[in-house]
PDB file of C-alpha atoms in Angstrom:
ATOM      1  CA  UNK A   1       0.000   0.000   0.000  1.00 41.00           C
ATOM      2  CA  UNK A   2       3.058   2.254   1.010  1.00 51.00           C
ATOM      3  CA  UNK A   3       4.402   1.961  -2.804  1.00 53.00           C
ATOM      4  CA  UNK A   4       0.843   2.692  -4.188  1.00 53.00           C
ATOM      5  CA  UNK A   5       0.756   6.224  -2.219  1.00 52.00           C
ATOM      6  CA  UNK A   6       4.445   7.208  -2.927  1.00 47.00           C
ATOM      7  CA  UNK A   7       3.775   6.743  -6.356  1.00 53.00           C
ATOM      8  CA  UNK A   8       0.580   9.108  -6.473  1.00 59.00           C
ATOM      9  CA  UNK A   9       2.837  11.603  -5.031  1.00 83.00           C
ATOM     10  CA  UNK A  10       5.385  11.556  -7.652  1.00 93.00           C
ATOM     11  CA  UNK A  11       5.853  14.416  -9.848  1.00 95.00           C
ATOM     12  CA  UNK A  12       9.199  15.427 -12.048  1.00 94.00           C
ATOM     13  CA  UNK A  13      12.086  16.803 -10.577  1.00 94.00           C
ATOM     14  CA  UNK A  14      11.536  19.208 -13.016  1.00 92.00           C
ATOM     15  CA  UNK A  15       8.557  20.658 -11.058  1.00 93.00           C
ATOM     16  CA  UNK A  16       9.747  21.705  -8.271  1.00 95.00           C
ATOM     17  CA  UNK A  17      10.643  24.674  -6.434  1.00 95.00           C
ATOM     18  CA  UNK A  18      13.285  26.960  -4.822  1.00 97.00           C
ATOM     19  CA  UNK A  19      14.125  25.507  -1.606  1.00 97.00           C
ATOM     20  CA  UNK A  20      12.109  22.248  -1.751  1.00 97.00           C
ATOM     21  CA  UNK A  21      13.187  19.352  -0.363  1.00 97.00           C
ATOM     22  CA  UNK A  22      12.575  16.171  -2.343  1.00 97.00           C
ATOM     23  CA  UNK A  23      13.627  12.501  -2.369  1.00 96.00           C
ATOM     24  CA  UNK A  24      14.276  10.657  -5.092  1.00 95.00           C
ATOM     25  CA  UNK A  25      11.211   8.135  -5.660  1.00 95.00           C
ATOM     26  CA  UNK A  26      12.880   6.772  -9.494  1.00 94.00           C
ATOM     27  CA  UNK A  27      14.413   7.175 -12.230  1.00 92.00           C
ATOM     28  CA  UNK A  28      12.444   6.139 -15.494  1.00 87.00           C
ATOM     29  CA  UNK A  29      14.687   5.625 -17.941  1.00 87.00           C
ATOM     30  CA  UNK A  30      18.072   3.615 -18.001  1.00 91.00           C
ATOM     31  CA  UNK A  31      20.382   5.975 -19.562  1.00 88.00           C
ATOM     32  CA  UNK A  32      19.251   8.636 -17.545  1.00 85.00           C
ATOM     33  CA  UNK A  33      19.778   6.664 -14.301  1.00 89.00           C
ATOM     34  CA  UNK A  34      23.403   5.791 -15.533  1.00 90.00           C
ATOM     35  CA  UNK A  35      23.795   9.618 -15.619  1.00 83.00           C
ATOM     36  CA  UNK A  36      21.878  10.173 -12.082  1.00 84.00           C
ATOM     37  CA  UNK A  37      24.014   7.514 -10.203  1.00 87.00           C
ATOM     38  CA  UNK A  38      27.108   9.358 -11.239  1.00 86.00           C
ATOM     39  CA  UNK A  39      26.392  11.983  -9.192  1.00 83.00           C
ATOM     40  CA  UNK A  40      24.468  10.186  -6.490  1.00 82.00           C
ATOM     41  CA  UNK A  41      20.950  10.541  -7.232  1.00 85.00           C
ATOM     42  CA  UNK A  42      19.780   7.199  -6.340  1.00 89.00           C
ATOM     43  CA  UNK A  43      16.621   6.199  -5.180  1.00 93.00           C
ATOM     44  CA  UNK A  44      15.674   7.900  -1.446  1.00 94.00           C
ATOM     45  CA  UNK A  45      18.525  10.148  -1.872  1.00 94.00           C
ATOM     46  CA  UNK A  46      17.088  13.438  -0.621  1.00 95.00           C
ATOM     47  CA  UNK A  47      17.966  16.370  -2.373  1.00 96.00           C
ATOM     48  CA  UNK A  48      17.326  20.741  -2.287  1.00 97.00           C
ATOM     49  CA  UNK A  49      16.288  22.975  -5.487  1.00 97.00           C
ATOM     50  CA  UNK A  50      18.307  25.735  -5.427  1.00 97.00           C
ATOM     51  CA  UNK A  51      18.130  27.378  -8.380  1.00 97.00           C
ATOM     52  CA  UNK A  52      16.483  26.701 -11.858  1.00 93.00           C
ATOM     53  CA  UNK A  53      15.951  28.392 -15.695  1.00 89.00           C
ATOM     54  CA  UNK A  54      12.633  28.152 -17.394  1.00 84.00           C
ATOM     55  CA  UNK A  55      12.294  25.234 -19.404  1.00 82.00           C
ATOM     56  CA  UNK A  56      16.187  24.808 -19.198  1.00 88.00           C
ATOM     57  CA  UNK A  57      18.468  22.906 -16.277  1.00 94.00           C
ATOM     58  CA  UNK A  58      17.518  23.040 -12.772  1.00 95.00           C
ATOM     59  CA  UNK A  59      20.405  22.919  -9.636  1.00 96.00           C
ATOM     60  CA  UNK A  60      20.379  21.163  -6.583  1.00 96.00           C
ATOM     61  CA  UNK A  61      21.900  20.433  -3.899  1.00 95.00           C
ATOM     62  CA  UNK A  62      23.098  16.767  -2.736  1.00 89.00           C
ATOM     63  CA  UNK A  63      25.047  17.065   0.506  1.00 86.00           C
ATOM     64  CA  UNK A  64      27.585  19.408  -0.667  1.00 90.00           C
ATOM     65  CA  UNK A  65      27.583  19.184  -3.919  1.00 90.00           C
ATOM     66  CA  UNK A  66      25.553  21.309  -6.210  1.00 93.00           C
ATOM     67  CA  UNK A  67      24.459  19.838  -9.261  1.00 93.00           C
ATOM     68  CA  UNK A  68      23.028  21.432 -12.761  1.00 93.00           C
ATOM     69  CA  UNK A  69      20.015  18.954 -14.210  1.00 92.00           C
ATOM     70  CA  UNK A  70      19.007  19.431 -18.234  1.00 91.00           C
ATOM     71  CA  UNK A  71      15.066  19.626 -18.156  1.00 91.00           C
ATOM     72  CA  UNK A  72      15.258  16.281 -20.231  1.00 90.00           C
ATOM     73  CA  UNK A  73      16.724  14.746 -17.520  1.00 89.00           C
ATOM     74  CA  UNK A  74      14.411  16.070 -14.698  1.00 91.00           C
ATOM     75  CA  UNK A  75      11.424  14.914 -16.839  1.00 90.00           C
ATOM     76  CA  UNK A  76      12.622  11.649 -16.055  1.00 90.00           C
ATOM     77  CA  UNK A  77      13.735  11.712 -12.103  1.00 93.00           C
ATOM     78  CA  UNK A  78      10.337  11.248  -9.954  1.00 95.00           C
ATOM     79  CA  UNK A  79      10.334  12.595  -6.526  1.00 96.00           C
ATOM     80  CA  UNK A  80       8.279  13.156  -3.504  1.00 96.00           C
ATOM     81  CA  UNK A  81       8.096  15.908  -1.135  1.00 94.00           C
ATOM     82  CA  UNK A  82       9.886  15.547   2.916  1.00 92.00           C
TER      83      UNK A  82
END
């Protein structure tokens, strides 16, 4: 049942805002996950939007490293609010 209610609040990374906090719920498409996990977006990694461009990259923050997402990518990266 847990699954079923984390997945109806999913939405793209690409969505969010300045200053939320998200985790990561997936990421829906294999190349794109290669390119997460190289930077350590991996499922129930929690992460911060710092700063983003419409309809172009959005930043955030992983511990201390701040990271610049393509919008192509953050279509594909499904997260929940914390």
């Amino acid at each position: 049942m847990q699954k079923d209610k984390d997945m109806v609040e999913a939405k793209e990374l690409g969505t969010t805002h300045i200053g939320d906090m998200v985790e990561i719920v997936s990421v829906d498409d294999a190349y794109a996950r290669i390119q997460a996990l190289r930077f350590g977006i991996n499922p129930g990694a929690v992460v911060e939007t710092i700063a983003r461009v419409p309809s172009g990259p959005i930043v955030i923050k992983s511990g201390f490293q701040e990271i610049a997402i393509g919008a192509p990518l953050a279509k594909k990266i499904l997260v929940k609010n914390v």
